[in-house]
């Protein structure tokens, strides 16, 4: 075996030696002008483009067989400007044909190419003639049907300009490998490039490259992967009169907020828009994308339906989606009506920029909806955003044990938000409704609530200071916590000056409750407030300040008299202080008048100073007197007149 190997090695070595001598001889006697012309002719035959060489030309046969053109332009289709410019274009030659003095290109490498794509106002591109030239050259039956296996692009740059949509983009550090089609007519490209500071891996393959260039129908697979976003498409493409694509599209992102920012889109708020995934059947016609069989996930919310995305000078999104359960808490977490840890309204300015970037028309339904602490049952609502005005409509929502309907609108005027809200709550749990909507936790029962409000401001405090509108409430079979009117009235009827130690305990049940309030520049005026039960009756008048969140009310509590009985006991009282913890106390002068001894003493004192002093002492026994204002209320009241 060893002898056989030695015998075989000798002819192989001789053959290699002859080949090396042949290469050296070929290199020595090679006609370099003919080689250069042959390479240019093959590039023209494969692509249909002409080389415009402005720099030096390097020719090498051994040890590497190639021709390098410096400062090269490629042009065709009757154009004068090159389709692309390349610092160095190198054509590597096939070795065996070279030994036979035939010049065939194996592959082409472009170093630092500069590609410029420009779309004019009519939608035409400067690359249209070059694509048409390449398509004609590669049409079956065309002359000079030659090819080479690969085109490599290294450290390239692409500049894109769209005059119609005012878009300018740049792709840098492009490294691509293009499998140039031959007999099979298939085409594939894989590589990487930089876009807006992120490295993007991409691949694309066409089942029929010639058909795709000609605008005919061809299979297409594409994939883009970067840190912010991953995108894949598998389907068909055509481009006769306008771009048409049909197939399956998938999108995946760990943070939709980061992906939208990377693509130059503004994102509202500071919460939500995290994990995002979409899979759908896509139908693309021009700048419009219709998605069917949509399965979309955002921040754990999963929905199905249809969507349409268009960009005809302005981005538009239309969608009809259905979901099992939705949680909107992440999107409102950064929007606080009240300042943290205080009773004052939040004074942080609104960010309204997101209202001007996109038009939106969405219909959404869900079996369960969560918005912060609020839990809703089956809900159907819509959202419409157009021209900087947002309109939300609730067709029907199961909430607070009842049904809610209404609308909410925000219109942008510079930095000012114009807000309009109209809601109807039917047969709801008043304790949950009043606590979550108004911060009032003293009311229970069931009832109906109608609210119609308008306001303008640059912050929640500005809105609270400018509220106009009305609110009506009708309740039944409930109670007001904090005091028991019936027990209090009966005790004070017997002993008017018995003290007020238990004024703020117990609760007052009612059979019927009626509240009618008008709002004017942030002040709520009580037009009709009545509470009725079998034993008591209560009426209120006065105002409540929305900016300072405080009551200033006066009322009369009465014991209901029996039929044909003497008149019931009436007691005027005052409600003052913050909404969440008001002070309720009886009118001290009324109690003094009901006490025979104290009334005579008060009448016998003619001097006003002495009279006020006695009255003050009596107030200490009865629990009356104004409650000192909370420290945070003073500055809030002082600022309520400022422009917001």
Coordinates of C-alpha atoms in Angstrom, one line a residue:
X1 CA 0.0 0.0 0.0
X2 CA 2.9 2.3 0.8
X3 CA 4.5 1.7 -2.6
X4 CA 1.1 2.3 -4.2
X5 CA 0.7 5.6 -2.5
X6 CA 4.2 6.7 -3.6
X7 CA 3.4 5.7 -7.2
X8 CA 0.1 7.7 -7.1
X9 CA 1.8 10.7 -5.5
X10 CA 4.2 11.2 -8.3
X11 CA 1.6 11.7 -11.1
X12 CA -0.4 14.0 -8.8
X13 CA 2.6 16.1 -8.0
X14 CA 3.5 16.3 -11.6
X15 CA 0.0 17.4 -12.5
X16 CA 0.0 20.1 -9.9
X17 CA 3.4 21.2 -11.1
X18 CA 2.1 21.4 -14.7
X19 CA -0.9 23.4 -13.4
X20 CA 1.3 25.8 -11.6
X21 CA 3.5 26.3 -14.5
X22 CA 0.4 26.8 -16.7
X23 CA -0.9 29.4 -14.3
X24 CA 2.5 31.2 -14.2
X25 CA 2.6 31.1 -18.0
X26 CA -1.0 32.3 -18.2
X27 CA -0.3 35.1 -15.8
X28 CA 2.8 36.1 -17.8
X29 CA 1.3 35.9 -21.3
X30 CA -2.3 37.0 -20.3
X31 CA -3.8 39.8 -22.3
X32 CA -5.1 42.0 -19.4
X33 CA -7.1 44.3 -21.7
X34 CA -9.0 41.3 -23.0
X35 CA -9.5 40.0 -19.5
X36 CA -10.9 43.4 -18.3
X37 CA -13.2 43.6 -21.4
X38 CA -14.4 40.1 -20.8
X39 CA -15.3 40.8 -17.2
X40 CA -17.1 44.0 -18.1
X41 CA -19.0 42.1 -20.8
X42 CA -20.1 39.3 -18.4
X43 CA -21.3 41.8 -15.7
X44 CA -23.3 43.6 -18.5
X45 CA -24.7 40.3 -19.7
X46 CA -25.8 39.2 -16.2
X47 CA -27.1 42.5 -14.9
X48 CA -27.7 44.6 -18.0
X49 CA -25.7 47.4 -16.4
X50 CA -22.7 49.1 -17.7
X51 CA -19.5 49.7 -15.7
X52 CA -18.2 53.3 -15.4
X53 CA -14.6 52.9 -14.2
X54 CA -13.0 56.1 -12.9
X55 CA -10.1 54.6 -11.0
X56 CA -7.3 52.0 -11.4
X57 CA -7.8 48.4 -12.6
X58 CA -5.9 45.6 -10.9
X59 CA -5.6 42.2 -12.6
X60 CA -4.2 39.1 -10.9
X61 CA -4.0 35.5 -12.0
X62 CA -1.8 33.8 -9.4
X63 CA -2.1 33.1 -6.6
X64 CA -5.6 34.7 -6.8
X65 CA -7.5 35.1 -10.0
X66 CA -9.5 38.3 -10.0
X67 CA -10.0 41.7 -11.6
X68 CA -10.5 44.7 -9.3
X69 CA -12.0 48.0 -10.5
X70 CA -11.6 51.1 -8.3
X71 CA -14.1 54.0 -8.1
X72 CA -16.8 52.2 -10.2
X73 CA -20.3 53.2 -11.1
X74 CA -23.1 51.0 -12.5
X75 CA -25.7 52.5 -14.8
X76 CA -28.2 51.3 -17.3
X77 CA -31.7 51.8 -18.8
X78 CA -30.6 55.0 -20.7
X79 CA -29.8 56.8 -17.4
X80 CA -26.9 59.1 -17.0
X81 CA -26.3 58.8 -13.3
X82 CA -25.0 55.5 -12.0
X83 CA -27.4 53.3 -10.1
X84 CA -24.8 52.7 -7.4
X85 CA -21.2 53.7 -6.8
X86 CA -18.6 51.3 -5.4
X87 CA -15.1 52.0 -4.1
X88 CA -13.8 48.6 -5.2
X89 CA -15.6 46.0 -7.3
X90 CA -13.7 42.7 -7.5
X91 CA -14.7 39.9 -9.9
X92 CA -13.2 36.5 -8.9
X93 CA -12.5 34.2 -11.8
X94 CA -13.1 30.5 -12.2
X95 CA -9.7 28.7 -12.2
X96 CA -10.3 25.8 -14.7
X97 CA -11.7 28.0 -17.5
X98 CA -8.8 30.4 -16.9
X99 CA -6.3 27.7 -17.7
X100 CA -8.1 27.2 -21.0
X101 CA -7.9 30.9 -21.6
X102 CA -11.6 31.5 -21.0
X103 CA -12.6 34.2 -18.6
X104 CA -15.6 33.3 -16.4
X105 CA -16.7 35.1 -13.3
X106 CA -17.2 32.9 -10.2
X107 CA -18.5 35.7 -7.9
X108 CA -18.5 39.5 -7.4
X109 CA -17.5 41.4 -4.3
X110 CA -18.5 45.1 -3.8
X111 CA -16.5 47.0 -1.1
X112 CA -18.1 50.1 0.3
X113 CA -20.9 50.5 -2.2
X114 CA -23.1 53.6 -2.0
X115 CA -26.7 53.0 -3.0
X116 CA -29.0 56.0 -3.4
X117 CA -32.8 55.5 -3.8
X118 CA -35.0 58.5 -4.5
X119 CA -38.8 58.6 -4.9
X120 CA -40.2 61.7 -6.5
X121 CA -43.6 63.3 -6.0
X122 CA -45.2 60.9 -8.6
X123 CA -44.0 57.8 -6.7
X124 CA -41.4 57.0 -9.3
X125 CA -37.9 55.8 -8.2
X126 CA -34.5 56.4 -9.8
X127 CA -34.0 52.7 -9.6
X128 CA -37.0 51.9 -11.8
X129 CA -35.0 51.9 -15.1
X130 CA -32.3 49.8 -13.6
X131 CA -34.7 47.2 -12.3
X132 CA -36.4 47.1 -15.7
X133 CA -33.0 46.6 -17.4
X134 CA -32.1 43.7 -15.1
X135 CA -35.5 42.1 -15.7
X136 CA -35.2 42.3 -19.5
X137 CA -31.7 40.9 -19.3
X138 CA -32.7 37.9 -17.2
X139 CA -35.9 37.1 -19.2
X140 CA -35.9 33.5 -20.5
X141 CA -34.7 33.4 -24.1
X142 CA -32.6 36.5 -23.8
X143 CA -29.1 36.5 -25.3
X144 CA -26.0 35.9 -23.4
X145 CA -27.6 33.7 -20.7
X146 CA -24.6 33.6 -18.3
X147 CA -24.5 34.0 -14.6
X148 CA -22.3 34.0 -11.5
X149 CA -23.0 32.4 -8.2
X150 CA -22.9 35.2 -5.7
X151 CA -22.6 38.9 -5.1
X152 CA -21.2 40.0 -1.8
X153 CA -21.6 43.5 -0.4
X154 CA -19.3 44.7 2.4
X155 CA -19.4 47.9 4.4
X156 CA -22.1 49.3 2.2
X157 CA -24.5 52.3 2.7
X158 CA -28.0 53.0 1.4
X159 CA -29.7 56.4 1.4
X160 CA -33.4 56.5 0.9
X161 CA -35.4 59.7 0.2
X162 CA -39.2 60.0 -0.3
X163 CA -40.2 63.5 -1.4
X164 CA -44.0 62.8 -1.1
X165 CA -44.0 61.5 2.5
X166 CA -41.0 63.6 3.5
X167 CA -39.1 60.5 4.6
X168 CA -35.3 60.2 4.7
X169 CA -33.6 57.0 6.0
X170 CA -30.1 55.6 6.0
X171 CA -28.8 52.1 6.3
X172 CA -25.1 51.7 7.2
X173 CA -22.5 49.0 7.5
X174 CA -24.3 46.7 5.1
X175 CA -22.9 43.2 4.8
X176 CA -24.9 41.1 2.4
X177 CA -24.5 37.9 0.4
X178 CA -26.8 37.7 -2.6
X179 CA -27.2 34.3 -4.3
X180 CA -27.7 35.5 -7.9
X181 CA -30.3 33.4 -9.8
X182 CA -29.3 31.3 -12.7
X183 CA -31.3 28.5 -14.3
X184 CA -33.7 28.0 -11.3
X185 CA -34.4 31.8 -11.3
X186 CA -34.6 31.7 -7.5
X187 CA -33.0 34.5 -5.5
X188 CA -31.8 34.7 -1.9
X189 CA -30.0 37.4 0.2
X190 CA -28.8 37.2 3.8
X191 CA -26.8 39.6 5.8
X192 CA -26.8 42.5 8.3
X193 CA -27.1 46.3 8.4
X194 CA -27.3 49.2 10.9
X195 CA -30.5 51.2 11.1
X196 CA -31.1 53.9 13.7
X197 CA -28.4 52.6 16.0
X198 CA -29.5 49.0 16.0
X199 CA -27.9 46.0 14.2
X200 CA -30.5 44.2 12.0
X201 CA -30.2 40.6 10.7
X202 CA -32.2 40.0 7.6
X203 CA -32.9 37.5 4.9
X204 CA -35.1 37.4 1.8
X205 CA -35.8 34.8 -0.8
X206 CA -37.8 34.9 -4.0
X207 CA -39.1 31.8 -5.8
X208 CA -39.0 33.5 -9.2
X209 CA -36.7 36.5 -9.2
X210 CA -37.4 37.5 -12.8
X211 CA -41.2 37.5 -12.2
X212 CA -40.7 39.6 -9.0
X213 CA -38.6 42.2 -10.9
X214 CA -41.1 42.3 -13.7
X215 CA -44.0 42.9 -11.2
X216 CA -45.5 39.4 -11.7
X217 CA -46.6 37.1 -8.9
X218 CA -43.7 35.3 -7.1
X219 CA -43.3 33.5 -3.8
X220 CA -41.5 35.6 -1.1
X221 CA -40.1 34.9 2.3
X222 CA -38.5 37.7 4.4
X223 CA -37.2 38.0 7.9
X224 CA -35.8 40.9 9.9
X225 CA -34.5 40.5 13.5
X226 CA -33.2 43.1 15.8
X227 CA -33.2 43.8 19.5
X228 CA -36.3 46.0 19.5
X229 CA -38.4 44.0 16.9
X230 CA -38.6 40.7 14.9
X231 CA -40.6 40.5 11.7
X232 CA -41.3 37.7 9.3
X233 CA -43.4 37.3 6.1
X234 CA -44.2 34.2 4.1
X235 CA -46.4 34.5 1.1
X236 CA -46.7 36.0 -2.4
X237 CA -45.7 39.4 -3.9
X238 CA -46.6 41.3 -7.1
X239 CA -46.0 44.8 -8.3
X240 CA -47.8 45.5 -11.6
X241 CA -49.5 48.9 -10.9
X242 CA -48.9 49.0 -7.1
X243 CA -47.2 46.8 -4.6
X244 CA -49.4 43.8 -3.6
X245 CA -48.4 41.2 -1.0
X246 CA -50.4 38.3 0.5
X247 CA -49.3 35.9 3.2
X248 CA -48.7 35.3 6.8
X249 CA -47.0 37.9 8.9
X250 CA -45.6 37.6 12.4
X251 CA -44.3 40.3 14.7
X252 CA -42.6 39.9 18.0
X253 CA -41.1 42.5 20.5
X254 CA -40.1 42.4 24.1
X255 CA -41.0 46.1 24.4
X256 CA -43.5 47.7 21.9
X257 CA -42.6 51.0 23.5
X258 CA -39.0 50.7 22.5
X259 CA -39.8 49.3 19.1
X260 CA -42.1 52.3 18.3
X261 CA -39.5 54.7 19.5
X262 CA -36.9 53.0 17.3
X263 CA -39.3 53.5 14.3
X264 CA -39.8 57.1 15.2
X265 CA -43.3 56.9 16.7
X266 CA -44.3 58.8 19.8
X267 CA -45.7 56.6 22.7
X268 CA -48.3 58.1 25.1
X269 CA -47.7 57.9 28.9
X270 CA -45.0 56.0 30.6
X271 CA -46.7 52.7 31.4
X272 CA -47.6 49.6 29.4
X273 CA -46.7 48.9 25.8
X274 CA -44.3 46.1 26.8
X275 CA -44.4 42.5 25.5
X276 CA -46.0 42.4 22.0
X277 CA -46.8 39.6 19.6
X278 CA -48.9 39.5 16.4
X279 CA -49.7 36.8 13.9
X280 CA -52.2 37.4 11.0
X281 CA -53.0 36.9 7.4
X282 CA -51.8 40.0 5.6
X283 CA -53.0 41.6 2.4
X284 CA -50.9 44.5 1.3
X285 CA -52.1 46.9 -1.4
X286 CA -49.9 50.0 -1.9
X287 CA -49.6 51.7 1.5
X288 CA -52.5 49.9 3.0
X289 CA -52.2 46.6 5.0
X290 CA -55.3 44.6 5.8
X291 CA -54.9 41.9 8.5
X292 CA -57.4 39.1 9.0
X293 CA -57.3 36.2 11.4
X294 CA -55.4 38.4 13.8
X295 CA -54.1 37.1 17.0
X296 CA -52.5 39.9 19.0
X297 CA -51.0 40.0 22.5
X298 CA -49.9 43.2 24.4
X299 CA -48.9 43.3 28.0
X300 CA -50.6 40.0 28.7
X301 CA -53.9 41.0 26.9
X302 CA -54.8 38.7 24.1
X303 CA -57.4 39.5 21.4
X304 CA -58.6 38.3 18.0
X305 CA -60.2 40.1 15.1
X306 CA -59.3 42.2 12.1
X307 CA -57.1 45.2 11.6
X308 CA -56.2 47.7 8.8
X309 CA -53.1 49.9 8.8
X310 CA -52.6 52.7 6.2
X311 CA -50.1 55.4 5.6
X312 CA -51.5 57.7 2.9
X313 CA -49.8 60.9 4.2
X314 CA -51.0 60.1 7.7
X315 CA -50.9 56.9 9.7
X316 CA -54.2 55.3 10.3
X317 CA -55.1 52.2 12.3
X318 CA -58.6 50.6 12.3
X319 CA -59.4 47.5 14.3
X320 CA -62.2 45.3 15.5
X321 CA -61.1 43.0 18.3
X322 CA -62.6 40.7 20.9
X323 CA -60.9 39.5 24.0
X324 CA -61.7 37.3 27.1
X325 CA -60.1 39.6 29.7
X326 CA -58.4 43.0 29.4
X327 CA -56.4 44.9 31.9
X328 CA -55.9 48.6 31.1
X329 CA -54.1 49.3 34.5
X330 CA -50.6 49.7 33.0
X331 CA -51.8 52.4 30.6
X332 CA -53.4 54.6 33.3
X333 CA -50.8 53.9 36.0
X334 CA -48.8 57.1 35.3
X335 CA -51.9 59.3 35.0
X336 CA -52.9 60.4 38.5
X337 CA -55.7 62.8 39.2
X338 CA -54.6 63.4 42.7
X339 CA -51.1 64.4 43.9
X340 CA -49.4 61.5 45.6
X341 CA -50.0 61.5 49.4
X342 CA -52.2 64.6 49.3
X343 CA -55.8 65.8 48.9
X344 CA -54.8 68.3 46.2
X345 CA -55.3 67.6 42.5
X346 CA -52.2 66.7 40.5
X347 CA -50.6 69.7 38.9
X348 CA -48.3 67.9 36.5
X349 CA -48.9 69.1 32.9
X350 CA -50.5 66.8 30.4
X351 CA -48.4 65.3 27.5
X352 CA -50.7 65.7 24.5
X353 CA -48.2 65.1 21.7
X354 CA -49.4 61.5 21.1
X355 CA -52.8 62.8 20.1
X356 CA -51.4 64.3 16.9
X357 CA -49.3 61.4 15.4
X358 CA -51.8 58.8 14.4
X359 CA -55.5 58.4 13.5
X360 CA -57.3 55.5 15.3
X361 CA -60.6 53.8 14.9
X362 CA -61.0 50.8 17.2
X363 CA -63.9 48.6 18.3
X364 CA -63.2 46.4 21.3
X365 CA -65.2 43.9 23.3
X366 CA -64.3 41.8 26.3
X367 CA -65.9 39.5 28.8
X368 CA -63.9 41.1 31.7
X369 CA -62.1 44.5 31.9
X370 CA -59.9 45.8 34.7
X371 CA -59.1 49.6 35.0
X372 CA -57.1 50.1 38.1
X373 CA -59.3 49.2 41.1
X374 CA -62.4 49.1 38.8
X375 CA -63.7 45.7 37.7
X376 CA -66.0 45.6 34.7
X377 CA -68.0 42.7 33.3
X378 CA -68.9 42.3 29.7
X379 CA -68.0 45.5 28.0
X380 CA -68.1 46.9 24.5
X381 CA -66.5 50.2 23.7
X382 CA -64.9 52.2 20.9
X383 CA -62.0 54.6 20.5
X384 CA -61.7 57.2 17.7
X385 CA -58.6 59.5 17.4
X386 CA -58.6 61.9 14.5
X387 CA -56.9 65.3 14.0
X388 CA -55.7 65.4 17.6
X389 CA -59.2 64.7 19.1
X390 CA -59.8 61.5 21.0
X391 CA -63.4 60.1 21.6
X392 CA -64.1 57.1 23.7
X393 CA -67.6 55.6 23.7
X394 CA -68.9 52.8 26.0
X395 CA -71.8 51.0 24.4
X396 CA -72.6 49.0 27.4
X397 CA -70.5 47.9 30.4
X398 CA -71.3 45.8 33.4
X399 CA -69.8 47.8 36.3
X400 CA -70.5 48.3 40.0
X401 CA -73.2 45.7 39.8
X402 CA -75.2 47.6 37.2
X403 CA -74.9 49.0 33.7
X404 CA -72.8 52.0 32.4
X405 CA -73.0 53.8 29.1
X406 CA -71.5 57.0 28.0
X407 CA -68.7 58.9 26.1
X408 CA -65.5 60.7 26.9
X409 CA -63.7 63.1 24.6
X410 CA -60.4 65.0 24.7
X411 CA -59.5 67.7 22.1
X412 CA -56.1 69.3 22.0
X413 CA -55.7 73.0 21.8
X414 CA -51.9 73.7 22.0
X415 CA -51.0 72.5 25.5
X416 CA -54.6 72.7 26.8
X417 CA -56.9 69.6 27.0
X418 CA -60.6 70.3 26.3
X419 CA -62.5 67.4 28.0
X420 CA -66.1 66.4 27.7
X421 CA -67.7 63.5 29.6
X422 CA -71.2 62.1 29.6
X423 CA -72.0 58.9 31.5
X424 CA -75.1 57.1 32.7
X425 CA -74.9 54.5 35.5
X426 CA -78.0 52.4 35.9
X427 CA -78.8 50.4 39.1
X428 CA -75.2 50.5 40.4
X429 CA -73.7 49.9 43.8
X430 CA -73.4 53.5 45.1
X431 CA -70.7 52.7 47.6
X432 CA -68.3 51.3 45.0
X433 CA -69.3 53.9 42.4
X434 CA -69.0 57.0 44.6
X435 CA -65.8 55.8 46.2
X436 CA -63.9 55.1 42.9
X437 CA -65.3 58.0 40.9
X438 CA -65.4 60.8 43.4
X439 CA -63.5 59.6 46.5
X440 CA -66.7 59.6 48.6
X441 CA -66.8 56.5 50.9
X442 CA -69.7 57.5 53.1
X443 CA -72.6 56.5 50.8
X444 CA -74.1 53.1 50.3
X445 CA -77.2 51.7 48.5
X446 CA -78.2 51.3 44.9
X447 CA -79.2 53.9 42.3
X448 CA -78.8 55.7 39.1
X449 CA -76.2 58.4 38.3
X450 CA -76.1 60.8 35.3
X451 CA -73.1 63.0 34.7
X452 CA -72.5 65.6 32.0
X453 CA -69.3 67.7 32.4
X454 CA -67.0 69.8 30.3
X455 CA -63.6 71.2 31.4
X456 CA -60.4 72.7 30.0
X457 CA -56.9 72.7 31.5
X458 CA -53.3 71.8 31.1
X459 CA -53.3 69.6 34.2
X460 CA -55.8 67.7 36.4
X461 CA -55.9 70.7 38.7
X462 CA -56.7 72.9 35.8
X463 CA -59.6 70.7 34.7
X464 CA -61.0 70.6 38.3
X465 CA -60.9 74.4 38.4
X466 CA -62.9 74.8 35.2
X467 CA -65.6 72.1 35.4
X468 CA -69.0 73.1 34.1
X469 CA -72.0 70.8 33.8
X470 CA -74.4 68.8 35.9
X471 CA -74.9 65.6 37.9
X472 CA -78.0 63.9 39.2
X473 CA -78.2 60.9 41.5
X474 CA -81.3 58.9 42.6
X475 CA -80.7 56.2 45.2
X476 CA -82.7 53.9 47.3
X477 CA -82.4 51.4 50.2
X478 CA -79.0 52.7 51.4
X479 CA -77.3 54.7 54.2
X480 CA -74.9 57.6 54.8
X481 CA -72.2 56.6 57.2
X482 CA -70.7 59.0 59.9
X483 CA -73.8 59.9 62.0
X484 CA -77.2 58.6 62.9
X485 CA -79.7 61.4 62.3
X486 CA -82.7 59.7 64.0
X487 CA -80.8 59.0 67.2
X488 CA -79.2 62.4 67.2
X489 CA -82.4 64.2 66.7
X490 CA -84.3 62.3 69.4
X491 CA -81.5 63.0 71.9
X492 CA -81.3 66.6 71.1
X493 CA -85.0 66.9 71.1
X494 CA -85.0 65.9 74.8
X495 CA -81.7 67.7 75.8
X496 CA -80.7 70.3 73.2
X497 CA -77.3 71.0 75.0
X498 CA -76.4 67.4 75.8
X499 CA -73.1 67.5 73.8
X500 CA -71.9 66.2 70.5
X501 CA -69.7 63.4 71.5
X502 CA -71.5 60.9 69.3
X503 CA -72.3 63.2 66.4
X504 CA -69.8 61.3 64.1
X505 CA -70.8 57.7 64.7
X506 CA -73.3 55.3 63.3
X507 CA -75.1 55.7 60.0
X508 CA -78.3 57.2 58.6
X509 CA -80.4 54.8 56.6
X510 CA -82.6 56.1 53.8
X511 CA -85.4 54.8 51.6
X512 CA -84.9 57.4 48.8
X513 CA -82.1 59.8 48.0
X514 CA -82.1 62.6 45.4
X515 CA -79.1 64.7 44.5
X516 CA -79.1 67.4 41.7
X517 CA -75.9 69.5 41.3
X518 CA -74.8 72.2 38.9
X519 CA -71.1 72.9 38.2
X520 CA -69.8 76.3 37.3
X521 CA -66.0 77.0 37.1
X522 CA -65.2 74.2 39.5
X523 CA -67.9 75.0 42.1
X524 CA -70.7 72.5 42.6
X525 CA -74.0 74.2 43.6
X526 CA -76.6 71.9 45.3
X527 CA -79.9 72.5 43.6
X528 CA -81.8 69.7 45.2
X529 CA -80.5 67.3 47.8
X530 CA -83.0 65.2 49.7
X531 CA -82.8 62.1 51.9
X532 CA -86.0 60.4 53.1
X533 CA -86.7 57.5 55.3
X534 CA -89.6 56.3 57.4
X535 CA -88.3 58.1 60.5
X536 CA -86.3 61.1 59.2
X537 CA -86.0 63.6 56.4
X538 CA -82.9 65.6 55.4
X539 CA -82.4 68.4 53.0
X540 CA -79.2 70.2 52.0
X541 CA -78.2 73.4 50.2
X542 CA -74.8 75.1 49.6
X543 CA -71.7 74.5 47.5
X544 CA -68.8 72.1 47.2
X545 CA -65.4 73.3 45.8
X546 CA -63.9 70.8 43.3
X547 CA -60.4 72.4 43.2
X548 CA -60.1 72.3 47.1
X549 CA -62.3 69.1 47.4
X550 CA -64.2 70.6 50.3
X551 CA -67.9 71.0 51.4
X552 CA -69.7 74.1 52.5
X553 CA -73.2 72.9 53.0
X554 CA -76.2 73.7 55.3
X555 CA -79.1 71.5 55.9
X556 CA -82.1 70.7 57.9
X557 CA -82.7 67.3 59.6
X558 CA -86.2 66.4 60.6
X559 CA -88.0 63.7 62.5
X560 CA -91.0 62.5 60.6
X561 CA -94.2 63.1 62.5
X562 CA -96.9 60.5 62.9
X563 CA -100.2 61.1 61.1
X564 CA -102.3 63.6 63.1
X565 CA -99.4 64.0 65.5
X566 CA -97.5 67.1 66.6
X567 CA -94.9 68.6 64.2
X568 CA -91.6 66.7 64.1
X569 CA -88.4 68.0 65.5
X570 CA -86.3 70.1 63.0
X571 CA -82.6 70.7 63.4
X572 CA -80.4 72.9 61.1
X573 CA -76.9 71.6 60.7
X574 CA -73.7 72.3 58.8
X575 CA -71.4 70.1 56.7
X576 CA -67.9 71.4 56.2
X577 CA -64.4 70.1 55.4
X578 CA -62.8 67.7 52.9
X579 CA -64.8 65.3 50.8
X580 CA -63.2 62.1 52.3
X581 CA -63.7 63.2 56.0
X582 CA -66.2 66.1 56.4
X583 CA -67.3 67.5 59.7
X584 CA -71.0 67.5 60.4
X585 CA -72.4 69.5 63.4
X586 CA -75.7 71.0 64.4
X587 CA -76.4 74.7 64.3
X588 CA -75.5 75.9 67.9
X589 CA -77.9 78.8 68.0
X590 CA -80.8 76.6 67.1
X591 CA -79.9 74.3 70.0
X592 CA -79.6 77.3 72.3
X593 CA -83.0 78.5 71.3
X594 CA -84.5 75.0 72.1
X595 CA -83.0 75.1 75.6
X596 CA -85.2 77.4 77.8
X597 CA -82.5 78.3 80.2
X598 CA -79.8 78.9 77.6
X599 CA -82.2 80.9 75.4
X600 CA -83.1 83.3 78.3
X601 CA -79.4 83.7 79.1
X602 CA -78.6 84.5 75.5
X603 CA -81.4 87.0 75.2
X604 CA -80.5 88.7 78.4
X605 CA -77.0 89.5 77.1
X606 CA -77.3 92.6 74.9
X607 CA -73.6 93.2 74.4
X608 CA -72.4 91.4 71.2
X609 CA -69.0 90.5 72.6
X610 CA -70.5 88.9 75.7
X611 CA -73.1 87.2 73.6
X612 CA -70.5 85.7 71.3
X613 CA -68.4 84.6 74.3
X614 CA -71.4 82.7 75.8
X615 CA -72.2 81.3 72.4
X616 CA -68.6 80.0 72.0
X617 CA -68.8 78.2 75.4
X618 CA -72.0 76.6 74.5
X619 CA -70.6 75.5 71.2
X620 CA -67.8 73.6 73.0
X621 CA -70.5 71.6 74.8
X622 CA -72.6 70.9 71.7
X623 CA -69.7 70.1 69.4
X624 CA -70.4 72.9 67.0
X625 CA -68.1 75.5 65.5
X626 CA -66.1 75.6 62.3
X627 CA -63.4 73.0 61.8
X628 CA -60.0 74.4 61.1
X629 CA -59.0 74.1 57.4
X630 CA -56.5 71.4 56.4
X631 CA -53.0 72.7 55.8
X632 CA -53.0 71.6 52.2
X633 CA -56.4 73.3 51.5
X634 CA -55.1 76.9 51.9
X635 CA -52.5 76.9 49.1
X636 CA -54.9 74.9 46.9
X637 CA -57.6 77.6 47.4
X638 CA -55.1 80.3 46.8
X639 CA -54.0 78.8 43.5
X640 CA -57.5 78.0 42.3
X641 CA -57.7 81.4 40.6
X642 CA -54.5 81.0 38.7
X643 CA -54.4 80.2 35.0
X644 CA -53.7 76.5 34.2

